[in-house]
Amino acid sequence: FHCSGNFTCKGVTKPVNVTVVVNYLKDKLGSRMKGKEGDLLAIRSSFTVNRSDFGIKEGMGPEVVAEKIELRISIIGSAIKAAE
């Protein structure tokens, strides 16, 4: 999926366009939580921001901190099957 939204860091908000990968993993909860039955939903994305746009490490040169910072986001959600 391609998603658009706002990213806020250190009080500065900028629009971002990112690619998001969503995976539905049926009956895979037990691989993460022993003894549990259910499904998993994995949401992942990565994108790059310019540190100067957000006032990150101001005054530090590129030999110390890169101008481009890559952010990687992974969210795992679960749906536990109810006991019968």
PDB file of N, CA and C in Angstrom:
ATOM      1  N   PHE A   1       0.837  -1.175   0.000  1.00  0.00           N
ATOM      2  CA  PHE A   1       0.000   0.000   0.000  1.00  0.00           C
ATOM      3  C   PHE A   1       0.880   1.235   0.000  1.00  0.00           C
ATOM      4  N   HIS A   2       0.391   2.292  -0.601  1.00  0.00           N
ATOM      5  CA  HIS A   2       1.048   3.587  -0.510  1.00  0.00           C
ATOM      6  C   HIS A   2       0.189   4.454   0.397  1.00  0.00           C
ATOM      7  N   CYS A   3       0.799   5.024   1.419  1.00  0.00           N
ATOM      8  CA  CYS A   3       0.061   5.823   2.396  1.00  0.00           C
ATOM      9  C   CYS A   3       0.652   7.214   2.491  1.00  0.00           C
ATOM     10  N   SER A   4      -0.212   8.172   2.713  1.00  0.00           N
ATOM     11  CA  SER A   4       0.194   9.558   2.941  1.00  0.00           C
ATOM     12  C   SER A   4      -0.266   9.955   4.329  1.00  0.00           C
ATOM     13  N   GLY A   5       0.552  10.752   4.991  1.00  0.00           N
ATOM     14  CA  GLY A   5       0.183  11.211   6.320  1.00  0.00           C
ATOM     15  C   GLY A   5       1.157  12.256   6.804  1.00  0.00           C
ATOM     16  N   ASN A   6       1.060  12.594   8.057  1.00  0.00           N
ATOM     17  CA  ASN A   6       1.944  13.566   8.679  1.00  0.00           C
ATOM     18  C   ASN A   6       2.850  12.867   9.672  1.00  0.00           C
ATOM     19  N   PHE A   7       4.130  13.222   9.653  1.00  0.00           N
ATOM     20  CA  PHE A   7       5.110  12.708  10.601  1.00  0.00           C
ATOM     21  C   PHE A   7       5.547  13.871  11.474  1.00  0.00           C
ATOM     22  N   THR A   8       5.485  13.687  12.799  1.00  0.00           N
ATOM     23  CA  THR A   8       5.874  14.734  13.741  1.00  0.00           C
ATOM     24  C   THR A   8       7.051  14.261  14.570  1.00  0.00           C
ATOM     25  N   CYS A   9       8.074  15.093  14.651  1.00  0.00           N
ATOM     26  CA  CYS A   9       9.249  14.819  15.473  1.00  0.00           C
ATOM     27  C   CYS A   9       9.740  16.140  16.046  1.00  0.00           C
ATOM     28  N   LYS A  10       9.956  16.178  17.343  1.00  0.00           N
ATOM     29  CA  LYS A  10      10.451  17.373  18.026  1.00  0.00           C
ATOM     30  C   LYS A  10       9.588  18.591  17.736  1.00  0.00           C
ATOM     31  N   GLY A  11       8.267  18.370  17.655  1.00  0.00           N
ATOM     32  CA  GLY A  11       7.330  19.467  17.469  1.00  0.00           C
ATOM     33  C   GLY A  11       7.194  19.964  16.039  1.00  0.00           C
ATOM     34  N   VAL A  12       7.890  19.337  15.090  1.00  0.00           N
ATOM     35  CA  VAL A  12       7.815  19.730  13.675  1.00  0.00           C
ATOM     36  C   VAL A  12       7.031  18.646  12.931  1.00  0.00           C
ATOM     37  N   THR A  13       6.040  19.069  12.162  1.00  0.00           N
ATOM     38  CA  THR A  13       5.213  18.138  11.394  1.00  0.00           C
ATOM     39  C   THR A  13       5.440  18.356   9.909  1.00  0.00           C
ATOM     40  N   LYS A  14       5.682  17.271   9.202  1.00  0.00           N
ATOM     41  CA  LYS A  14       5.896  17.304   7.746  1.00  0.00           C
ATOM     42  C   LYS A  14       5.076  16.181   7.108  1.00  0.00           C
ATOM     43  N   PRO A  15       4.572  16.411   5.886  1.00  0.00           N
ATOM     44  CA  PRO A  15       3.867  15.332   5.190  1.00  0.00           C
ATOM     45  C   PRO A  15       4.854  14.269   4.704  1.00  0.00           C
ATOM     46  N   VAL A  16       4.423  13.016   4.728  1.00  0.00           N
ATOM     47  CA  VAL A  16       5.241  11.914   4.225  1.00  0.00           C
ATOM     48  C   VAL A  16       4.377  11.002   3.356  1.00  0.00           C
ATOM     49  N   ASN A  17       5.009  10.374   2.392  1.00  0.00           N
ATOM     50  CA  ASN A  17       4.395   9.342   1.566  1.00  0.00           C
ATOM     51  C   ASN A  17       5.249   8.101   1.740  1.00  0.00           C
ATOM     52  N   VAL A  18       4.638   7.017   2.202  1.00  0.00           N
ATOM     53  CA  VAL A  18       5.398   5.809   2.505  1.00  0.00           C
ATOM     54  C   VAL A  18       4.719   4.580   1.914  1.00  0.00           C
ATOM     55  N   THR A  19       5.512   3.545   1.723  1.00  0.00           N
ATOM     56  CA  THR A  19       4.990   2.247   1.336  1.00  0.00           C
ATOM     57  C   THR A  19       4.836   1.421   2.597  1.00  0.00           C
ATOM     58  N   VAL A  20       3.679   0.805   2.752  1.00  0.00           N
ATOM     59  CA  VAL A  20       3.378  -0.022   3.919  1.00  0.00           C
ATOM     60  C   VAL A  20       3.080  -1.439   3.436  1.00  0.00           C
ATOM     61  N   VAL A  21       3.682  -2.417   4.092  1.00  0.00           N
ATOM     62  CA  VAL A  21       3.440  -3.817   3.777  1.00  0.00           C
ATOM     63  C   VAL A  21       2.615  -4.413   4.911  1.00  0.00           C
ATOM     64  N   VAL A  22       1.493  -5.046   4.563  1.00  0.00           N
ATOM     65  CA  VAL A  22       0.606  -5.652   5.547  1.00  0.00           C
ATOM     66  C   VAL A  22       0.519  -7.149   5.253  1.00  0.00           C
ATOM     67  N   ASN A  23       0.768  -7.965   6.279  1.00  0.00           N
ATOM     68  CA  ASN A  23       0.687  -9.421   6.142  1.00  0.00           C
ATOM     69  C   ASN A  23      -0.262  -9.981   7.187  1.00  0.00           C
ATOM     70  N   TYR A  24      -1.262 -10.717   6.719  1.00  0.00           N
ATOM     71  CA  TYR A  24      -2.180 -11.430   7.603  1.00  0.00           C
ATOM     72  C   TYR A  24      -1.658 -12.857   7.743  1.00  0.00           C
ATOM     73  N   LEU A  25      -1.403 -13.276   8.963  1.00  0.00           N
ATOM     74  CA  LEU A  25      -0.812 -14.586   9.231  1.00  0.00           C
ATOM     75  C   LEU A  25      -1.796 -15.436  10.016  1.00  0.00           C
ATOM     76  N   LYS A  26      -2.623 -16.167   9.302  1.00  0.00           N
ATOM     77  CA  LYS A  26      -3.670 -16.980   9.916  1.00  0.00           C
ATOM     78  C   LYS A  26      -3.054 -18.091  10.775  1.00  0.00           C
ATOM     79  N   ASP A  27      -3.576 -18.220  11.986  1.00  0.00           N
ATOM     80  CA  ASP A  27      -3.184 -19.283  12.928  1.00  0.00           C
ATOM     81  C   ASP A  27      -1.699 -19.266  13.293  1.00  0.00           C
ATOM     82  N   LYS A  28      -1.051 -18.114  13.274  1.00  0.00           N
ATOM     83  CA  LYS A  28       0.390 -18.041  13.588  1.00  0.00           C
ATOM     84  C   LYS A  28       0.696 -17.454  14.968  1.00  0.00           C
ATOM     85  N   LEU A  29      -0.330 -17.156  15.757  1.00  0.00           N
ATOM     86  CA  LEU A  29      -0.075 -16.585  17.077  1.00  0.00           C
ATOM     87  C   LEU A  29       0.766 -17.516  17.945  1.00  0.00           C
ATOM     88  N   GLY A  30       0.545 -18.827  17.825  1.00  0.00           N
ATOM     89  CA  GLY A  30       1.299 -19.797  18.622  1.00  0.00           C
ATOM     90  C   GLY A  30       2.792 -19.736  18.384  1.00  0.00           C
ATOM     91  N   SER A  31       3.220 -19.255  17.211  1.00  0.00           N
ATOM     92  CA  SER A  31       4.658 -19.126  16.946  1.00  0.00           C
ATOM     93  C   SER A  31       5.276 -17.982  17.741  1.00  0.00           C
ATOM     94  N   ARG A  32       4.462 -17.056  18.229  1.00  0.00           N
ATOM     95  CA  ARG A  32       4.949 -15.932  19.039  1.00  0.00           C
ATOM     96  C   ARG A  32       4.636 -16.093  20.517  1.00  0.00           C
ATOM     97  N   MET A  33       3.489 -16.723  20.789  1.00  0.00           N
ATOM     98  CA  MET A  33       3.036 -16.888  22.170  1.00  0.00           C
ATOM     99  C   MET A  33       2.679 -18.355  22.386  1.00  0.00           C
ATOM    100  N   LYS A  34       3.591 -19.069  22.989  1.00  0.00           N
ATOM    101  CA  LYS A  34       3.410 -20.520  23.182  1.00  0.00           C
ATOM    102  C   LYS A  34       2.096 -20.789  23.920  1.00  0.00           C
ATOM    103  N   GLY A  35       1.352 -21.745  23.382  1.00  0.00           N
ATOM    104  CA  GLY A  35       0.101 -22.154  24.021  1.00  0.00           C
ATOM    105  C   GLY A  35      -1.106 -21.322  23.628  1.00  0.00           C
ATOM    106  N   LYS A  36      -0.936 -20.292  22.822  1.00  0.00           N
ATOM    107  CA  LYS A  36      -2.053 -19.444  22.384  1.00  0.00           C
ATOM    108  C   LYS A  36      -2.439 -19.806  20.968  1.00  0.00           C
ATOM    109  N   GLU A  37      -3.705 -19.674  20.663  1.00  0.00           N
ATOM    110  CA  GLU A  37      -4.197 -19.896  19.312  1.00  0.00           C
ATOM    111  C   GLU A  37      -4.800 -18.602  18.789  1.00  0.00           C
ATOM    112  N   GLY A  38      -4.489 -18.275  17.543  1.00  0.00           N
ATOM    113  CA  GLY A  38      -5.057 -17.074  16.942  1.00  0.00           C
ATOM    114  C   GLY A  38      -4.257 -16.641  15.738  1.00  0.00           C
ATOM    115  N   ASP A  39      -4.586 -15.459  15.258  1.00  0.00           N
ATOM    116  CA  ASP A  39      -3.974 -14.911  14.049  1.00  0.00           C
ATOM    117  C   ASP A  39      -3.070 -13.729  14.391  1.00  0.00           C
ATOM    118  N   LEU A  40      -2.181 -13.406  13.465  1.00  0.00           N
ATOM    119  CA  LEU A  40      -1.311 -12.242  13.592  1.00  0.00           C
ATOM    120  C   LEU A  40      -1.525 -11.315  12.399  1.00  0.00           C
ATOM    121  N   LEU A  41      -1.318 -10.035  12.615  1.00  0.00           N
ATOM    122  CA  LEU A  41      -1.303  -9.047  11.542  1.00  0.00           C
ATOM    123  C   LEU A  41      -0.004  -8.266  11.685  1.00  0.00           C
ATOM    124  N   ALA A  42       0.825  -8.300  10.646  1.00  0.00           N
ATOM    125  CA  ALA A  42       2.109  -7.599  10.671  1.00  0.00           C
ATOM    126  C   ALA A  42       2.026  -6.397   9.729  1.00  0.00           C
ATOM    127  N   ILE A  43       2.392  -5.227  10.248  1.00  0.00           N
ATOM    128  CA  ILE A  43       2.410  -3.990   9.464  1.00  0.00           C
ATOM    129  C   ILE A  43       3.830  -3.447   9.526  1.00  0.00           C
ATOM    130  N   ARG A  44       4.434  -3.228   8.352  1.00  0.00           N
ATOM    131  CA  ARG A  44       5.831  -2.775   8.309  1.00  0.00           C
ATOM    132  C   ARG A  44       5.988  -1.641   7.309  1.00  0.00           C
ATOM    133  N   SER A  45       6.899  -0.732   7.638  1.00  0.00           N
ATOM    134  CA  SER A  45       7.225   0.361   6.728  1.00  0.00           C
ATOM    135  C   SER A  45       8.609   0.886   7.071  1.00  0.00           C
ATOM    136  N   SER A  46       9.229   1.519   6.110  1.00  0.00           N
ATOM    137  CA  SER A  46      10.467   2.255   6.370  1.00  0.00           C
ATOM    138  C   SER A  46      10.467   3.476   5.459  1.00  0.00           C
ATOM    139  N   PHE A  47      11.008   4.563   5.990  1.00  0.00           N
ATOM    140  CA  PHE A  47      11.111   5.787   5.199  1.00  0.00           C
ATOM    141  C   PHE A  47      12.255   6.628   5.739  1.00  0.00           C
ATOM    142  N   THR A  48      12.655   7.602   4.955  1.00  0.00           N
ATOM    143  CA  THR A  48      13.805   8.438   5.296  1.00  0.00           C
ATOM    144  C   THR A  48      13.361   9.881   5.515  1.00  0.00           C
ATOM    145  N   VAL A  49      13.935  10.524   6.528  1.00  0.00           N
ATOM    146  CA  VAL A  49      13.697  11.953   6.773  1.00  0.00           C
ATOM    147  C   VAL A  49      15.044  12.662   6.825  1.00  0.00           C
ATOM    148  N   ASN A  50      15.017  13.945   6.547  1.00  0.00           N
ATOM    149  CA  ASN A  50      16.208  14.783   6.696  1.00  0.00           C
ATOM    150  C   ASN A  50      16.236  15.303   8.125  1.00  0.00           C
ATOM    151  N   ARG A  51      17.317  15.059   8.824  1.00  0.00           N
ATOM    152  CA  ARG A  51      17.383  15.475  10.233  1.00  0.00           C
ATOM    153  C   ARG A  51      17.287  16.984  10.389  1.00  0.00           C
ATOM    154  N   SER A  52      17.786  17.734   9.412  1.00  0.00           N
ATOM    155  CA  SER A  52      17.726  19.197   9.505  1.00  0.00           C
ATOM    156  C   SER A  52      16.283  19.708   9.443  1.00  0.00           C
ATOM    157  N   ASP A  53      15.387  18.957   8.787  1.00  0.00           N
ATOM    158  CA  ASP A  53      13.977  19.363   8.711  1.00  0.00           C
ATOM    159  C   ASP A  53      13.304  19.329  10.077  1.00  0.00           C
ATOM    160  N   PHE A  54      13.834  18.530  10.988  1.00  0.00           N
ATOM    161  CA  PHE A  54      13.214  18.339  12.292  1.00  0.00           C
ATOM    162  C   PHE A  54      14.075  18.829  13.454  1.00  0.00           C
ATOM    163  N   GLY A  55      15.179  19.494  13.164  1.00  0.00           N
ATOM    164  CA  GLY A  55      16.034  20.018  14.219  1.00  0.00           C
ATOM    165  C   GLY A  55      16.726  18.938  15.030  1.00  0.00           C
ATOM    166  N   ILE A  56      17.057  17.819  14.393  1.00  0.00           N
ATOM    167  CA  ILE A  56      17.722  16.715  15.085  1.00  0.00           C
ATOM    168  C   ILE A  56      19.233  16.920  15.036  1.00  0.00           C
ATOM    169  N   LYS A  57      19.860  16.919  16.199  1.00  0.00           N
ATOM    170  CA  LYS A  57      21.316  17.074  16.330  1.00  0.00           C
ATOM    171  C   LYS A  57      21.821  18.303  15.561  1.00  0.00           C
ATOM    172  N   GLU A  58      21.143  19.419  15.781  1.00  0.00           N
ATOM    173  CA  GLU A  58      21.565  20.664  15.134  1.00  0.00           C
ATOM    174  C   GLU A  58      23.000  21.013  15.514  1.00  0.00           C
ATOM    175  N   GLY A  59      23.732  21.506  14.573  1.00  0.00           N
ATOM    176  CA  GLY A  59      25.108  21.907  14.829  1.00  0.00           C
ATOM    177  C   GLY A  59      26.118  20.786  14.672  1.00  0.00           C
ATOM    178  N   MET A  60      25.662  19.567  14.495  1.00  0.00           N
ATOM    179  CA  MET A  60      26.576  18.452  14.283  1.00  0.00           C
ATOM    180  C   MET A  60      26.733  18.236  12.789  1.00  0.00           C
ATOM    181  N   GLY A  61      27.953  18.097  12.356  1.00  0.00           N
ATOM    182  CA  GLY A  61      28.242  17.922  10.942  1.00  0.00           C
ATOM    183  C   GLY A  61      27.915  16.533  10.443  1.00  0.00           C
ATOM    184  N   PRO A  62      27.883  16.368   9.114  1.00  0.00           N
ATOM    185  CA  PRO A  62      27.550  15.066   8.523  1.00  0.00           C
ATOM    186  C   PRO A  62      28.601  13.984   8.801  1.00  0.00           C
ATOM    187  N   GLU A  63      29.785  14.381   9.245  1.00  0.00           N
ATOM    188  CA  GLU A  63      30.790  13.376   9.597  1.00  0.00           C
ATOM    189  C   GLU A  63      30.466  12.714  10.936  1.00  0.00           C
ATOM    190  N   VAL A  64      29.563  13.309  11.708  1.00  0.00           N
ATOM    191  CA  VAL A  64      29.161  12.761  13.007  1.00  0.00           C
ATOM    192  C   VAL A  64      27.786  12.089  12.913  1.00  0.00           C
ATOM    193  N   VAL A  65      26.830  12.806  12.296  1.00  0.00           N
ATOM    194  CA  VAL A  65      25.457  12.305  12.165  1.00  0.00           C
ATOM    195  C   VAL A  65      25.011  12.524  10.725  1.00  0.00           C
ATOM    196  N   ALA A  66      24.549  11.479  10.062  1.00  0.00           N
ATOM    197  CA  ALA A  66      24.112  11.580   8.664  1.00  0.00           C
ATOM    198  C   ALA A  66      22.913  12.509   8.547  1.00  0.00           C
ATOM    199  N   GLU A  67      22.793  13.190   7.416  1.00  0.00           N
ATOM    200  CA  GLU A  67      21.652  14.071   7.167  1.00  0.00           C
ATOM    201  C   GLU A  67      20.367  13.264   6.985  1.00  0.00           C
ATOM    202  N   LYS A  68      20.477  12.148   6.323  1.00  0.00           N
ATOM    203  CA  LYS A  68      19.294  11.313   6.082  1.00  0.00           C
ATOM    204  C   LYS A  68      19.225  10.236   7.158  1.00  0.00           C
ATOM    205  N   ILE A  69      18.053  10.138   7.803  1.00  0.00           N
ATOM    206  CA  ILE A  69      17.828   9.166   8.864  1.00  0.00           C
ATOM    207  C   ILE A  69      16.719   8.225   8.412  1.00  0.00           C
ATOM    208  N   GLU A  70      17.003   6.918   8.428  1.00  0.00           N
ATOM    209  CA  GLU A  70      15.999   5.934   8.033  1.00  0.00           C
ATOM    210  C   GLU A  70      15.221   5.470   9.259  1.00  0.00           C
ATOM    211  N   LEU A  71      13.919   5.510   9.148  1.00  0.00           N
ATOM    212  CA  LEU A  71      13.032   5.035  10.203  1.00  0.00           C
ATOM    213  C   LEU A  71      12.401   3.734   9.743  1.00  0.00           C
ATOM    214  N   ARG A  72      12.422   2.729  10.603  1.00  0.00           N
ATOM    215  CA  ARG A  72      11.809   1.433  10.309  1.00  0.00           C
ATOM    216  C   ARG A  72      10.749   1.166  11.364  1.00  0.00           C
ATOM    217  N   ILE A  73       9.546   0.871  10.893  1.00  0.00           N
ATOM    218  CA  ILE A  73       8.427   0.649  11.794  1.00  0.00           C
ATOM    219  C   ILE A  73       7.882  -0.753  11.577  1.00  0.00           C
ATOM    220  N   SER A  74       7.702  -1.507  12.662  1.00  0.00           N
ATOM    221  CA  SER A  74       7.090  -2.833  12.613  1.00  0.00           C
ATOM    222  C   SER A  74       6.074  -2.916  13.737  1.00  0.00           C
ATOM    223  N   ILE A  75       4.845  -3.257  13.378  1.00  0.00           N
ATOM    224  CA  ILE A  75       3.774  -3.410  14.363  1.00  0.00           C
ATOM    225  C   ILE A  75       3.173  -4.801  14.161  1.00  0.00           C
ATOM    226  N   ILE A  76       3.067  -5.557  15.248  1.00  0.00           N
ATOM    227  CA  ILE A  76       2.459  -6.882  15.197  1.00  0.00           C
ATOM    228  C   ILE A  76       1.232  -6.857  16.103  1.00  0.00           C
ATOM    229  N   GLY A  77       0.091  -7.210  15.530  1.00  0.00           N
ATOM    230  CA  GLY A  77      -1.157  -7.295  16.305  1.00  0.00           C
ATOM    231  C   GLY A  77      -1.636  -8.723  16.314  1.00  0.00           C
ATOM    232  N   SER A  78      -2.419  -9.084  17.343  1.00  0.00           N
ATOM    233  CA  SER A  78      -2.901 -10.465  17.422  1.00  0.00           C
ATOM    234  C   SER A  78      -4.394 -10.499  17.700  1.00  0.00           C
ATOM    235  N   ALA A  79      -5.001 -11.574  17.266  1.00  0.00           N
ATOM    236  CA  ALA A  79      -6.397 -11.868  17.565  1.00  0.00           C
ATOM    237  C   ALA A  79      -6.400 -13.255  18.191  1.00  0.00           C
ATOM    238  N   ILE A  80      -6.648 -13.300  19.495  1.00  0.00           N
ATOM    239  CA  ILE A  80      -6.639 -14.569  20.228  1.00  0.00           C
ATOM    240  C   ILE A  80      -8.004 -15.223  20.089  1.00  0.00           C
ATOM    241  N   LYS A  81      -7.993 -16.484  19.747  1.00  0.00           N
ATOM    242  CA  LYS A  81      -9.245 -17.231  19.637  1.00  0.00           C
ATOM    243  C   LYS A  81      -9.831 -17.449  21.031  1.00  0.00           C
ATOM    244  N   ALA A  82     -11.118 -17.198  21.149  1.00  0.00           N
ATOM    245  CA  ALA A  82     -11.801 -17.351  22.433  1.00  0.00           C
ATOM    246  C   ALA A  82     -11.949 -18.836  22.770  1.00  0.00           C
ATOM    247  N   ALA A  83     -11.905 -19.130  24.052  1.00  0.00           N
ATOM    248  CA  ALA A  83     -12.088 -20.505  24.499  1.00  0.00           C
ATOM    249  C   ALA A  83     -13.519 -20.954  24.201  1.00  0.00           C
ATOM    250  N   GLU A  84     -13.656 -22.177  23.806  1.00  0.00           N
ATOM    251  CA  GLU A  84     -14.993 -22.685  23.446  1.00  0.00           C
ATOM    252  C   GLU A  84     -15.672 -23.314  24.625  1.00  0.00           C
TER     253      GLU A  84
END
